[in-house]
Amino acid sequence: MATILLIGPGAIGSLMAWSLQNHATIKVYAHRAGLSLPGHVESDGETHRLRWSLTDSLVGIDAVLVCCKATQVERATSPLIPKLSGIPWLILCNGLGPQAWLSQQLPGRVLWASTTEGAGRFGQQVRHTGVGETRIGSPEQYIVTDETEQWGRKLASQPGPLELHWEPDITAVLWRKLAINAVINPITAVQQCLNGALAKREWIGEIEVLCAEIQQIARASDIQLPSDLAERVVMVARATGRNRSSMLTDIEAGRETEVDSILGPLLCAADRHGLAAPRLQYWYQAVIRLHPLNR
Ligand code: PAF
């Protein structure tokens, strides 16, 4: 059995471990002090034991799975990169910035993934709150080796509790998720509201303006986003109506948010293409003002 080193045993990391533990030995890298591992995943009324262990040894590792917060990717992976540069890596986190950064550090080795699964961590238990799917693919702008791609295709075809797929256009999938997060997350974080508040009529104008800015940046970056993006944002806000977005949760917990990985890449792309994005800028600044060091 192959051994996968997992970085980031949070809610999504736990779901991935649960899905892969019948096909691989899962070891969790102790990337910070005091890291504890949830013992179980609760899904659909059933409790499933997680079979994983903490390690600080890199001996015998066959692949790396990065599931930590976007804000932690650089800090958590930097010490490992020189030691594990010859094996496949898979990064599953919000935004677009950390994916590009990791691919640049490990040429030919990094696959990207995106998930619509919902999960939350409650002490030693992880609750699977929404069934979705997880797409794994090779980003076209950072070509991977045949060996890396084969590993990713095999992983995506493993039977398990999560639905995994090989995705021919993972960059487009990540952009679609980014576009939705770039609207819902900053507004809910700044307004301190549940996602469902954005489905109210009073927000539609702002959502449309933000989506128009995002569409323009995507087009300039050769990315095709759905033309009904604003409607999709409202649909996601409604479908996840009772959730607190991850950005709101970070603000409430006094943590730094993932705004640099979500709005950051959009604002950088706007800058590169000479596009104005005043509303994205506005929400970016508003979130940054709530970060612990600026309060
Ligand atoms: O980041 C999040 O919280 C989620 O991706 C989303 C879709 C905004 C729902 O809460």
PDB file of C-alpha atoms and ligand atoms in Angstrom:
ATOM      1  CA  MET A   1       0.000   0.000   0.000  1.00  0.00           C
ATOM      2  CA  ALA A   2       1.283   3.467  -0.853  1.00  0.00           C
ATOM      3  CA  THR A   3       1.872   5.985   1.923  1.00  0.00           C
ATOM      4  CA  ILE A   4       0.364   9.453   1.533  1.00  0.00           C
ATOM      5  CA  LEU A   5       1.613  12.339   3.645  1.00  0.00           C
ATOM      6  CA  LEU A   6      -1.323  14.622   4.400  1.00  0.00           C
ATOM      7  CA  ILE A   7      -0.813  18.250   5.369  1.00  0.00           C
ATOM      8  CA  GLY A   8      -3.830  19.869   7.036  1.00  0.00           C
ATOM      9  CA  PRO A   9      -6.047  17.406   8.953  1.00  0.00           C
ATOM     10  CA  GLY A  10      -9.007  19.813   9.089  1.00  0.00           C
ATOM     11  CA  ALA A  11     -12.532  19.039   7.925  1.00  0.00           C
ATOM     12  CA  ILE A  12     -11.727  18.542   4.239  1.00  0.00           C
ATOM     13  CA  GLY A  13      -8.432  16.768   5.011  1.00  0.00           C
ATOM     14  CA  SER A  14     -10.379  14.345   7.224  1.00  0.00           C
ATOM     15  CA  LEU A  15     -12.884  13.597   4.464  1.00  0.00           C
ATOM     16  CA  MET A  16     -10.048  12.916   2.026  1.00  0.00           C
ATOM     17  CA  ALA A  17      -8.307  10.634   4.536  1.00  0.00           C
ATOM     18  CA  TRP A  18     -11.579   8.743   5.089  1.00  0.00           C
ATOM     19  CA  SER A  19     -11.994   8.296   1.356  1.00  0.00           C
ATOM     20  CA  LEU A  20      -8.424   7.156   0.709  1.00  0.00           C
ATOM     21  CA  GLN A  21      -7.609   5.108   3.817  1.00  0.00           C
ATOM     22  CA  ASN A  22      -8.630   1.779   2.285  1.00  0.00           C
ATOM     23  CA  HIS A  23      -6.133   2.243  -0.543  1.00  0.00           C
ATOM     24  CA  ALA A  24      -3.266   4.028   1.179  1.00  0.00           C
ATOM     25  CA  THR A  25      -1.625   4.471   4.554  1.00  0.00           C
ATOM     26  CA  ILE A  26      -2.335   8.017   5.672  1.00  0.00           C
ATOM     27  CA  LYS A  27       0.317   9.828   7.706  1.00  0.00           C
ATOM     28  CA  VAL A  28      -0.268  13.391   8.799  1.00  0.00           C
ATOM     29  CA  TYR A  29       2.637  15.774   8.840  1.00  0.00           C
ATOM     30  CA  ALA A  30       2.912  17.579  12.167  1.00  0.00           C
ATOM     31  CA  HIS A  31       3.403  20.975  10.508  1.00  0.00           C
ATOM     32  CA  ARG A  32       2.644  22.920  13.680  1.00  0.00           C
ATOM     33  CA  ALA A  33       2.792  22.297  17.395  1.00  0.00           C
ATOM     34  CA  GLY A  34      -0.346  21.071  19.117  1.00  0.00           C
ATOM     35  CA  LEU A  35      -1.877  19.508  16.010  1.00  0.00           C
ATOM     36  CA  SER A  36      -4.526  16.935  16.934  1.00  0.00           C
ATOM     37  CA  LEU A  37      -6.191  14.405  14.675  1.00  0.00           C
ATOM     38  CA  PRO A  38      -9.969  13.951  14.582  1.00  0.00           C
ATOM     39  CA  GLY A  39     -10.843  10.346  15.364  1.00  0.00           C
ATOM     40  CA  HIS A  40     -14.040   9.969  13.350  1.00  0.00           C
ATOM     41  CA  VAL A  41     -16.072  11.224  10.426  1.00  0.00           C
ATOM     42  CA  GLU A  42     -19.813  11.300  10.907  1.00  0.00           C
ATOM     43  CA  SER A  43     -21.687  10.996   7.652  1.00  0.00           C
ATOM     44  CA  ASP A  44     -25.310  10.216   6.933  1.00  0.00           C
ATOM     45  CA  GLY A  45     -25.981   9.152  10.537  1.00  0.00           C
ATOM     46  CA  GLU A  46     -23.008   6.757  10.639  1.00  0.00           C
ATOM     47  CA  THR A  47     -19.669   7.131  12.384  1.00  0.00           C
ATOM     48  CA  HIS A  48     -16.497   6.106  10.556  1.00  0.00           C
ATOM     49  CA  ARG A  49     -13.146   5.706  12.268  1.00  0.00           C
ATOM     50  CA  LEU A  50     -10.190   7.533  10.761  1.00  0.00           C
ATOM     51  CA  ARG A  51      -7.078   5.368  10.514  1.00  0.00           C
ATOM     52  CA  TRP A  52      -4.227   7.846  10.410  1.00  0.00           C
ATOM     53  CA  SER A  53      -1.262   8.879  12.519  1.00  0.00           C
ATOM     54  CA  LEU A  54       0.944  11.920  13.059  1.00  0.00           C
ATOM     55  CA  THR A  55       4.520  11.817  11.841  1.00  0.00           C
ATOM     56  CA  ASP A  56       7.504  14.075  11.456  1.00  0.00           C
ATOM     57  CA  SER A  57       9.459  11.542   9.416  1.00  0.00           C
ATOM     58  CA  LEU A  58       9.538  11.778   5.620  1.00  0.00           C
ATOM     59  CA  VAL A  59      10.890   8.257   5.077  1.00  0.00           C
ATOM     60  CA  GLY A  60       8.830   6.015   2.774  1.00  0.00           C
ATOM     61  CA  ILE A  61       6.403   8.714   1.607  1.00  0.00           C
ATOM     62  CA  ASP A  62       4.993   8.070  -1.884  1.00  0.00           C
ATOM     63  CA  ALA A  63       2.857  11.189  -2.404  1.00  0.00           C
ATOM     64  CA  VAL A  64       1.783  14.382  -0.617  1.00  0.00           C
ATOM     65  CA  LEU A  65      -1.756  15.703  -0.195  1.00  0.00           C
ATOM     66  CA  VAL A  66      -2.044  19.369   0.851  1.00  0.00           C
ATOM     67  CA  CYS A  67      -5.415  20.230   2.428  1.00  0.00           C
ATOM     68  CA  CYS A  68      -4.497  23.035   4.811  1.00  0.00           C
ATOM     69  CA  LYS A  69      -5.858  26.576   4.698  1.00  0.00           C
ATOM     70  CA  ALA A  70      -4.594  28.612   1.760  1.00  0.00           C
ATOM     71  CA  THR A  71      -2.910  30.955   4.243  1.00  0.00           C
ATOM     72  CA  GLN A  72      -0.770  28.104   5.613  1.00  0.00           C
ATOM     73  CA  VAL A  73       0.390  26.414   2.408  1.00  0.00           C
ATOM     74  CA  GLU A  74       3.689  28.245   2.062  1.00  0.00           C
ATOM     75  CA  ARG A  75       4.661  27.896   5.729  1.00  0.00           C
ATOM     76  CA  ALA A  76       3.588  24.228   5.980  1.00  0.00           C
ATOM     77  CA  THR A  77       5.129  22.963   2.750  1.00  0.00           C
ATOM     78  CA  SER A  78       8.363  24.968   2.457  1.00  0.00           C
ATOM     79  CA  PRO A  79      10.465  22.649   4.680  1.00  0.00           C
ATOM     80  CA  LEU A  80       9.226  19.574   2.765  1.00  0.00           C
ATOM     81  CA  ILE A  81       9.688  20.797  -0.793  1.00  0.00           C
ATOM     82  CA  PRO A  82      13.457  20.117  -1.123  1.00  0.00           C
ATOM     83  CA  LYS A  83      13.064  16.679   0.521  1.00  0.00           C
ATOM     84  CA  LEU A  84      10.005  15.429  -1.399  1.00  0.00           C
ATOM     85  CA  SER A  85      10.514  16.962  -4.828  1.00  0.00           C
ATOM     86  CA  GLY A  86      10.562  13.627  -6.685  1.00  0.00           C
ATOM     87  CA  ILE A  87       7.042  12.403  -5.853  1.00  0.00           C
ATOM     88  CA  PRO A  88       3.498  13.497  -6.824  1.00  0.00           C
ATOM     89  CA  TRP A  89       1.747  16.254  -4.855  1.00  0.00           C
ATOM     90  CA  LEU A  90      -1.933  17.155  -4.833  1.00  0.00           C
ATOM     91  CA  ILE A  91      -3.219  20.475  -3.511  1.00  0.00           C
ATOM     92  CA  LEU A  92      -6.841  20.885  -2.418  1.00  0.00           C
ATOM     93  CA  CYS A  93      -7.499  24.292  -0.933  1.00  0.00           C
ATOM     94  CA  ASN A  94      -9.467  27.467  -1.587  1.00  0.00           C
ATOM     95  CA  GLY A  95      -8.351  30.183  -3.964  1.00  0.00           C
ATOM     96  CA  LEU A  96      -5.802  30.067  -6.758  1.00  0.00           C
ATOM     97  CA  GLY A  97      -2.643  31.649  -5.339  1.00  0.00           C
ATOM     98  CA  PRO A  98      -1.205  28.716  -3.318  1.00  0.00           C
ATOM     99  CA  GLN A  99      -1.792  26.275  -6.181  1.00  0.00           C
ATOM    100  CA  ALA A 100       0.283  28.393  -8.594  1.00  0.00           C
ATOM    101  CA  TRP A 101       2.954  28.977  -5.957  1.00  0.00           C
ATOM    102  CA  LEU A 102       3.316  25.230  -5.183  1.00  0.00           C
ATOM    103  CA  SER A 103       3.425  24.310  -8.880  1.00  0.00           C
ATOM    104  CA  GLN A 104       6.264  26.791  -9.362  1.00  0.00           C
ATOM    105  CA  GLN A 105       8.212  25.277  -6.453  1.00  0.00           C
ATOM    106  CA  LEU A 106       7.792  21.683  -7.680  1.00  0.00           C
ATOM    107  CA  PRO A 107       7.824  21.744 -11.499  1.00  0.00           C
ATOM    108  CA  GLY A 108       6.017  18.758 -13.029  1.00  0.00           C
ATOM    109  CA  ARG A 109       4.869  17.369  -9.681  1.00  0.00           C
ATOM    110  CA  VAL A 110       1.735  19.207  -8.590  1.00  0.00           C
ATOM    111  CA  LEU A 111      -1.858  18.263  -9.386  1.00  0.00           C
ATOM    112  CA  TRP A 112      -4.743  20.519  -8.354  1.00  0.00           C
ATOM    113  CA  ALA A 113      -8.091  19.577  -6.877  1.00  0.00           C
ATOM    114  CA  SER A 114     -11.361  21.270  -6.054  1.00  0.00           C
ATOM    115  CA  THR A 115     -14.209  19.987  -3.925  1.00  0.00           C
ATOM    116  CA  THR A 116     -17.840  20.831  -3.338  1.00  0.00           C
ATOM    117  CA  GLU A 117     -18.062  18.536  -0.289  1.00  0.00           C
ATOM    118  CA  GLY A 118     -19.244  20.229   2.890  1.00  0.00           C
ATOM    119  CA  ALA A 119     -17.714  19.398   6.274  1.00  0.00           C
ATOM    120  CA  GLY A 120     -17.101  20.925   9.674  1.00  0.00           C
ATOM    121  CA  ARG A 121     -14.832  19.984  12.550  1.00  0.00           C
ATOM    122  CA  PHE A 122     -16.403  19.694  15.980  1.00  0.00           C
ATOM    123  CA  GLY A 123     -13.681  18.787  18.491  1.00  0.00           C
ATOM    124  CA  GLN A 124     -12.458  15.261  17.791  1.00  0.00           C
ATOM    125  CA  GLN A 125     -15.177  14.606  15.248  1.00  0.00           C
ATOM    126  CA  VAL A 126     -15.686  15.774  11.663  1.00  0.00           C
ATOM    127  CA  ARG A 127     -19.213  16.063  10.347  1.00  0.00           C
ATOM    128  CA  HIS A 128     -19.862  15.537   6.639  1.00  0.00           C
ATOM    129  CA  THR A 129     -22.478  18.244   6.138  1.00  0.00           C
ATOM    130  CA  GLY A 130     -23.018  18.214   2.400  1.00  0.00           C
ATOM    131  CA  VAL A 131     -22.407  15.612  -0.288  1.00  0.00           C
ATOM    132  CA  GLY A 132     -20.539  16.955  -3.296  1.00  0.00           C
ATOM    133  CA  GLU A 133     -17.748  15.849  -5.603  1.00  0.00           C
ATOM    134  CA  THR A 134     -14.004  16.252  -5.783  1.00  0.00           C
ATOM    135  CA  ARG A 135     -12.233  16.906  -9.073  1.00  0.00           C
ATOM    136  CA  ILE A 136      -8.543  16.233  -9.570  1.00  0.00           C
ATOM    137  CA  GLY A 137      -6.579  17.355 -12.594  1.00  0.00           C
ATOM    138  CA  SER A 138      -3.376  18.563 -14.100  1.00  0.00           C
ATOM    139  CA  PRO A 139      -3.253  22.369 -14.550  1.00  0.00           C
ATOM    140  CA  GLU A 140      -2.540  23.173 -18.188  1.00  0.00           C
ATOM    141  CA  GLN A 141      -0.202  26.067 -17.344  1.00  0.00           C
ATOM    142  CA  TYR A 142       1.999  23.849 -15.133  1.00  0.00           C
ATOM    143  CA  ILE A 143       2.465  20.601 -17.067  1.00  0.00           C
ATOM    144  CA  VAL A 144       3.101  17.552 -14.885  1.00  0.00           C
ATOM    145  CA  THR A 145       5.179  14.439 -15.570  1.00  0.00           C
ATOM    146  CA  ASP A 146       3.454  11.287 -16.893  1.00  0.00           C
ATOM    147  CA  GLU A 147       4.144   9.574 -13.578  1.00  0.00           C
ATOM    148  CA  THR A 148       2.426  12.381 -11.639  1.00  0.00           C
ATOM    149  CA  GLU A 149      -0.577  12.344 -13.939  1.00  0.00           C
ATOM    150  CA  GLN A 150      -0.900   8.559 -13.726  1.00  0.00           C
ATOM    151  CA  TRP A 151      -0.863   8.754  -9.934  1.00  0.00           C
ATOM    152  CA  GLY A 152      -3.610  11.402 -10.018  1.00  0.00           C
ATOM    153  CA  ARG A 153      -5.754   9.422 -12.443  1.00  0.00           C
ATOM    154  CA  LYS A 154      -5.405   6.316 -10.271  1.00  0.00           C
ATOM    155  CA  LEU A 155      -6.324   8.290  -7.142  1.00  0.00           C
ATOM    156  CA  ALA A 156      -9.372   9.763  -8.876  1.00  0.00           C
ATOM    157  CA  SER A 157     -10.569   6.276  -9.831  1.00  0.00           C
ATOM    158  CA  GLN A 158     -10.358   4.757  -6.328  1.00  0.00           C
ATOM    159  CA  PRO A 159     -13.726   3.620  -5.032  1.00  0.00           C
ATOM    160  CA  GLY A 160     -14.536   5.214  -1.677  1.00  0.00           C
ATOM    161  CA  PRO A 161     -17.125   7.220   0.192  1.00  0.00           C
ATOM    162  CA  LEU A 162     -16.307  10.459  -1.674  1.00  0.00           C
ATOM    163  CA  GLU A 163     -17.007  10.898  -5.340  1.00  0.00           C
ATOM    164  CA  LEU A 164     -13.629  11.568  -6.993  1.00  0.00           C
ATOM    165  CA  HIS A 165     -13.195  12.371 -10.693  1.00  0.00           C
ATOM    166  CA  TRP A 166     -10.341  13.067 -13.052  1.00  0.00           C
ATOM    167  CA  GLU A 167     -10.943  16.559 -14.463  1.00  0.00           C
ATOM    168  CA  PRO A 168      -9.565  17.567 -17.880  1.00  0.00           C
ATOM    169  CA  ASP A 169      -9.876  21.320 -17.137  1.00  0.00           C
ATOM    170  CA  ILE A 170      -9.113  21.764 -13.446  1.00  0.00           C
ATOM    171  CA  THR A 171      -8.101  25.414 -13.912  1.00  0.00           C
ATOM    172  CA  ALA A 172     -11.613  26.286 -15.112  1.00  0.00           C
ATOM    173  CA  VAL A 173     -13.136  24.395 -12.164  1.00  0.00           C
ATOM    174  CA  LEU A 174     -10.949  26.324  -9.693  1.00  0.00           C
ATOM    175  CA  TRP A 175     -11.819  29.639 -11.369  1.00  0.00           C
ATOM    176  CA  ARG A 176     -15.550  28.869 -11.088  1.00  0.00           C
ATOM    177  CA  LYS A 177     -15.185  28.151  -7.401  1.00  0.00           C
ATOM    178  CA  LEU A 178     -12.962  31.204  -6.946  1.00  0.00           C
ATOM    179  CA  ALA A 179     -15.548  33.438  -8.654  1.00  0.00           C
ATOM    180  CA  ILE A 180     -18.264  32.307  -6.248  1.00  0.00           C
ATOM    181  CA  ASN A 181     -16.047  32.546  -3.172  1.00  0.00           C
ATOM    182  CA  ALA A 182     -14.826  35.998  -4.262  1.00  0.00           C
ATOM    183  CA  VAL A 183     -18.379  37.313  -3.933  1.00  0.00           C
ATOM    184  CA  ILE A 184     -19.899  35.352  -1.036  1.00  0.00           C
ATOM    185  CA  ASN A 185     -16.920  35.217   1.317  1.00  0.00           C
ATOM    186  CA  PRO A 186     -15.939  38.911   1.638  1.00  0.00           C
ATOM    187  CA  ILE A 187     -19.523  40.198   1.843  1.00  0.00           C
ATOM    188  CA  THR A 188     -20.541  37.685   4.521  1.00  0.00           C
ATOM    189  CA  ALA A 189     -17.293  38.296   6.454  1.00  0.00           C
ATOM    190  CA  VAL A 190     -17.658  42.091   6.453  1.00  0.00           C
ATOM    191  CA  GLN A 191     -21.423  42.121   7.016  1.00  0.00           C
ATOM    192  CA  GLN A 192     -21.148  39.284   9.568  1.00  0.00           C
ATOM    193  CA  CYS A 193     -24.100  37.490   8.020  1.00  0.00           C
ATOM    194  CA  LEU A 194     -25.012  33.951   6.978  1.00  0.00           C
ATOM    195  CA  ASN A 195     -24.643  33.051   3.295  1.00  0.00           C
ATOM    196  CA  GLY A 196     -28.428  33.110   2.895  1.00  0.00           C
ATOM    197  CA  ALA A 197     -28.534  36.906   3.451  1.00  0.00           C
ATOM    198  CA  LEU A 198     -26.987  37.364   0.004  1.00  0.00           C
ATOM    199  CA  ALA A 199     -30.020  35.805  -1.650  1.00  0.00           C
ATOM    200  CA  LYS A 200     -32.070  38.835  -0.555  1.00  0.00           C
ATOM    201  CA  ARG A 201     -32.970  41.410  -3.204  1.00  0.00           C
ATOM    202  CA  GLU A 202     -30.912  44.164  -1.593  1.00  0.00           C
ATOM    203  CA  TRP A 203     -27.649  42.386  -2.537  1.00  0.00           C
ATOM    204  CA  ILE A 204     -28.380  41.605  -6.166  1.00  0.00           C
ATOM    205  CA  GLY A 205     -26.956  44.910  -7.507  1.00  0.00           C
ATOM    206  CA  GLU A 206     -23.642  44.439  -5.673  1.00  0.00           C
ATOM    207  CA  ILE A 207     -23.426  40.779  -6.701  1.00  0.00           C
ATOM    208  CA  GLU A 208     -23.968  41.716 -10.354  1.00  0.00           C
ATOM    209  CA  VAL A 209     -21.311  44.441 -10.294  1.00  0.00           C
ATOM    210  CA  LEU A 210     -18.778  42.102  -8.636  1.00  0.00           C
ATOM    211  CA  CYS A 211     -19.573  39.326 -11.118  1.00  0.00           C
ATOM    212  CA  ALA A 212     -19.117  41.738 -14.035  1.00  0.00           C
ATOM    213  CA  GLU A 213     -15.656  42.695 -12.735  1.00  0.00           C
ATOM    214  CA  ILE A 214     -14.743  39.018 -12.255  1.00  0.00           C
ATOM    215  CA  GLN A 215     -16.037  38.122 -15.734  1.00  0.00           C
ATOM    216  CA  GLN A 216     -13.888  40.828 -17.285  1.00  0.00           C
ATOM    217  CA  ILE A 217     -10.768  39.634 -15.453  1.00  0.00           C
ATOM    218  CA  ALA A 218     -11.483  35.992 -16.395  1.00  0.00           C
ATOM    219  CA  ARG A 219     -11.942  36.897 -20.085  1.00  0.00           C
ATOM    220  CA  ALA A 220      -8.655  38.791 -20.102  1.00  0.00           C
ATOM    221  CA  SER A 221      -7.041  35.683 -18.552  1.00  0.00           C
ATOM    222  CA  ASP A 222      -8.539  33.400 -21.252  1.00  0.00           C
ATOM    223  CA  ILE A 223     -10.911  31.772 -18.809  1.00  0.00           C
ATOM    224  CA  GLN A 224     -14.535  31.221 -19.699  1.00  0.00           C
ATOM    225  CA  LEU A 225     -16.866  31.607 -16.722  1.00  0.00           C
ATOM    226  CA  PRO A 226     -20.592  30.821 -16.927  1.00  0.00           C
ATOM    227  CA  SER A 227     -22.475  33.835 -18.332  1.00  0.00           C
ATOM    228  CA  ASP A 228     -25.061  33.549 -15.534  1.00  0.00           C
ATOM    229  CA  LEU A 229     -22.416  33.868 -12.800  1.00  0.00           C
ATOM    230  CA  ALA A 230     -24.479  36.263 -10.637  1.00  0.00           C
ATOM    231  CA  GLU A 231     -27.428  33.826 -10.657  1.00  0.00           C
ATOM    232  CA  ARG A 232     -25.102  30.990  -9.687  1.00  0.00           C
ATOM    233  CA  VAL A 233     -23.728  33.041  -6.795  1.00  0.00           C
ATOM    234  CA  VAL A 234     -27.274  33.629  -5.536  1.00  0.00           C
ATOM    235  CA  MET A 235     -28.047  29.904  -5.976  1.00  0.00           C
ATOM    236  CA  VAL A 236     -25.003  28.899  -3.877  1.00  0.00           C
ATOM    237  CA  ALA A 237     -25.861  31.548  -1.256  1.00  0.00           C
ATOM    238  CA  ARG A 238     -29.380  30.134  -1.047  1.00  0.00           C
ATOM    239  CA  ALA A 239     -28.256  26.465  -1.054  1.00  0.00           C
ATOM    240  CA  THR A 240     -25.752  27.147   1.752  1.00  0.00           C
ATOM    241  CA  GLY A 241     -28.087  29.689   3.372  1.00  0.00           C
ATOM    242  CA  ARG A 242     -27.585  28.599   6.975  1.00  0.00           C
ATOM    243  CA  ASN A 243     -23.784  28.351   6.698  1.00  0.00           C
ATOM    244  CA  ARG A 244     -21.243  30.831   7.899  1.00  0.00           C
ATOM    245  CA  SER A 245     -18.743  31.244   5.073  1.00  0.00           C
ATOM    246  CA  SER A 246     -15.173  30.161   5.752  1.00  0.00           C
ATOM    247  CA  MET A 247     -14.084  33.824   5.690  1.00  0.00           C
ATOM    248  CA  LEU A 248     -16.671  34.835   8.278  1.00  0.00           C
ATOM    249  CA  THR A 249     -15.619  31.864  10.435  1.00  0.00           C
ATOM    250  CA  ASP A 250     -11.984  32.974  10.229  1.00  0.00           C
ATOM    251  CA  ILE A 251     -12.862  36.551  11.204  1.00  0.00           C
ATOM    252  CA  GLU A 252     -14.985  35.361  14.121  1.00  0.00           C
ATOM    253  CA  ALA A 253     -12.145  33.119  15.306  1.00  0.00           C
ATOM    254  CA  GLY A 254      -9.701  36.061  15.137  1.00  0.00           C
ATOM    255  CA  ARG A 255      -7.716  34.412  12.331  1.00  0.00           C
ATOM    256  CA  GLU A 256      -6.240  35.793   9.142  1.00  0.00           C
ATOM    257  CA  THR A 257      -8.586  35.036   6.226  1.00  0.00           C
ATOM    258  CA  GLU A 258      -7.890  33.500   2.801  1.00  0.00           C
ATOM    259  CA  VAL A 259      -8.616  36.853   1.104  1.00  0.00           C
ATOM    260  CA  ASP A 260      -5.122  37.031  -0.437  1.00  0.00           C
ATOM    261  CA  SER A 261      -5.680  33.656  -2.118  1.00  0.00           C
ATOM    262  CA  ILE A 262      -9.244  34.414  -3.240  1.00  0.00           C
ATOM    263  CA  LEU A 263      -9.401  38.124  -4.128  1.00  0.00           C
ATOM    264  CA  GLY A 264      -5.600  38.456  -4.419  1.00  0.00           C
ATOM    265  CA  PRO A 265      -5.204  36.492  -7.693  1.00  0.00           C
ATOM    266  CA  LEU A 266      -8.171  38.353  -9.241  1.00  0.00           C
ATOM    267  CA  LEU A 267      -6.750  41.761  -8.310  1.00  0.00           C
ATOM    268  CA  CYS A 268      -3.277  40.763  -9.574  1.00  0.00           C
ATOM    269  CA  ALA A 269      -4.769  39.589 -12.876  1.00  0.00           C
ATOM    270  CA  ALA A 270      -6.777  42.843 -13.160  1.00  0.00           C
ATOM    271  CA  ASP A 271      -3.571  44.793 -12.625  1.00  0.00           C
ATOM    272  CA  ARG A 272      -1.669  42.738 -15.190  1.00  0.00           C
ATOM    273  CA  HIS A 273      -4.344  43.363 -17.804  1.00  0.00           C
ATOM    274  CA  GLY A 274      -4.839  47.049 -16.936  1.00  0.00           C
ATOM    275  CA  LEU A 275      -8.436  46.504 -15.753  1.00  0.00           C
ATOM    276  CA  ALA A 276     -10.171  48.476 -13.043  1.00  0.00           C
ATOM    277  CA  ALA A 277     -11.892  46.378 -10.355  1.00  0.00           C
ATOM    278  CA  PRO A 278     -13.125  48.973  -7.845  1.00  0.00           C
ATOM    279  CA  ARG A 279     -15.683  46.803  -6.055  1.00  0.00           C
ATOM    280  CA  LEU A 280     -13.278  43.851  -5.671  1.00  0.00           C
ATOM    281  CA  GLN A 281     -10.725  46.361  -4.336  1.00  0.00           C
ATOM    282  CA  TYR A 282     -13.291  47.756  -1.926  1.00  0.00           C
ATOM    283  CA  TRP A 283     -14.164  44.329  -0.457  1.00  0.00           C
ATOM    284  CA  TYR A 284     -10.505  43.282  -0.354  1.00  0.00           C
ATOM    285  CA  GLN A 285      -9.616  46.366   1.754  1.00  0.00           C
ATOM    286  CA  ALA A 286     -12.694  45.877   3.935  1.00  0.00           C
ATOM    287  CA  VAL A 287     -11.652  42.292   4.768  1.00  0.00           C
ATOM    288  CA  ILE A 288      -8.000  43.224   5.339  1.00  0.00           C
ATOM    289  CA  ARG A 289      -9.134  45.850   7.878  1.00  0.00           C
ATOM    290  CA  LEU A 290     -10.723  43.014   9.902  1.00  0.00           C
ATOM    291  CA  HIS A 291      -7.529  40.940  10.082  1.00  0.00           C
ATOM    292  CA  PRO A 292      -6.206  40.508  13.639  1.00  0.00           C
ATOM    293  CA  LEU A 293      -3.157  42.753  13.181  1.00  0.00           C
ATOM    294  CA  ASN A 294      -5.236  45.632  11.779  1.00  0.00           C
ATOM    295  CA  ARG A 295      -8.025  45.751  14.322  1.00  0.00           C
TER     296      ARG A 295
HETATM  297  O1  PAF B   1     -15.796  29.228   1.559  1.00  0.00           O
HETATM  298  C1  PAF B   1     -16.964  28.891   1.809  1.00  0.00           C
HETATM  299  O2  PAF B   1     -17.495  29.105   2.877  1.00  0.00           O
HETATM  300  C2  PAF B   1     -17.758  28.123   0.740  1.00  0.00           C
HETATM  301  O3  PAF B   1     -16.924  27.848  -0.328  1.00  0.00           O
HETATM  302  C3  PAF B   1     -19.034  28.827   0.264  1.00  0.00           C
HETATM  303  C4  PAF B   1     -19.446  28.327  -1.083  1.00  0.00           C
HETATM  304  C5  PAF B   1     -18.902  30.324   0.232  1.00  0.00           C
HETATM  305  C6  PAF B   1     -20.151  28.392   1.174  1.00  0.00           C
HETATM  306  O4  PAF B   1     -19.996  28.730   2.499  1.00  0.00           O
END
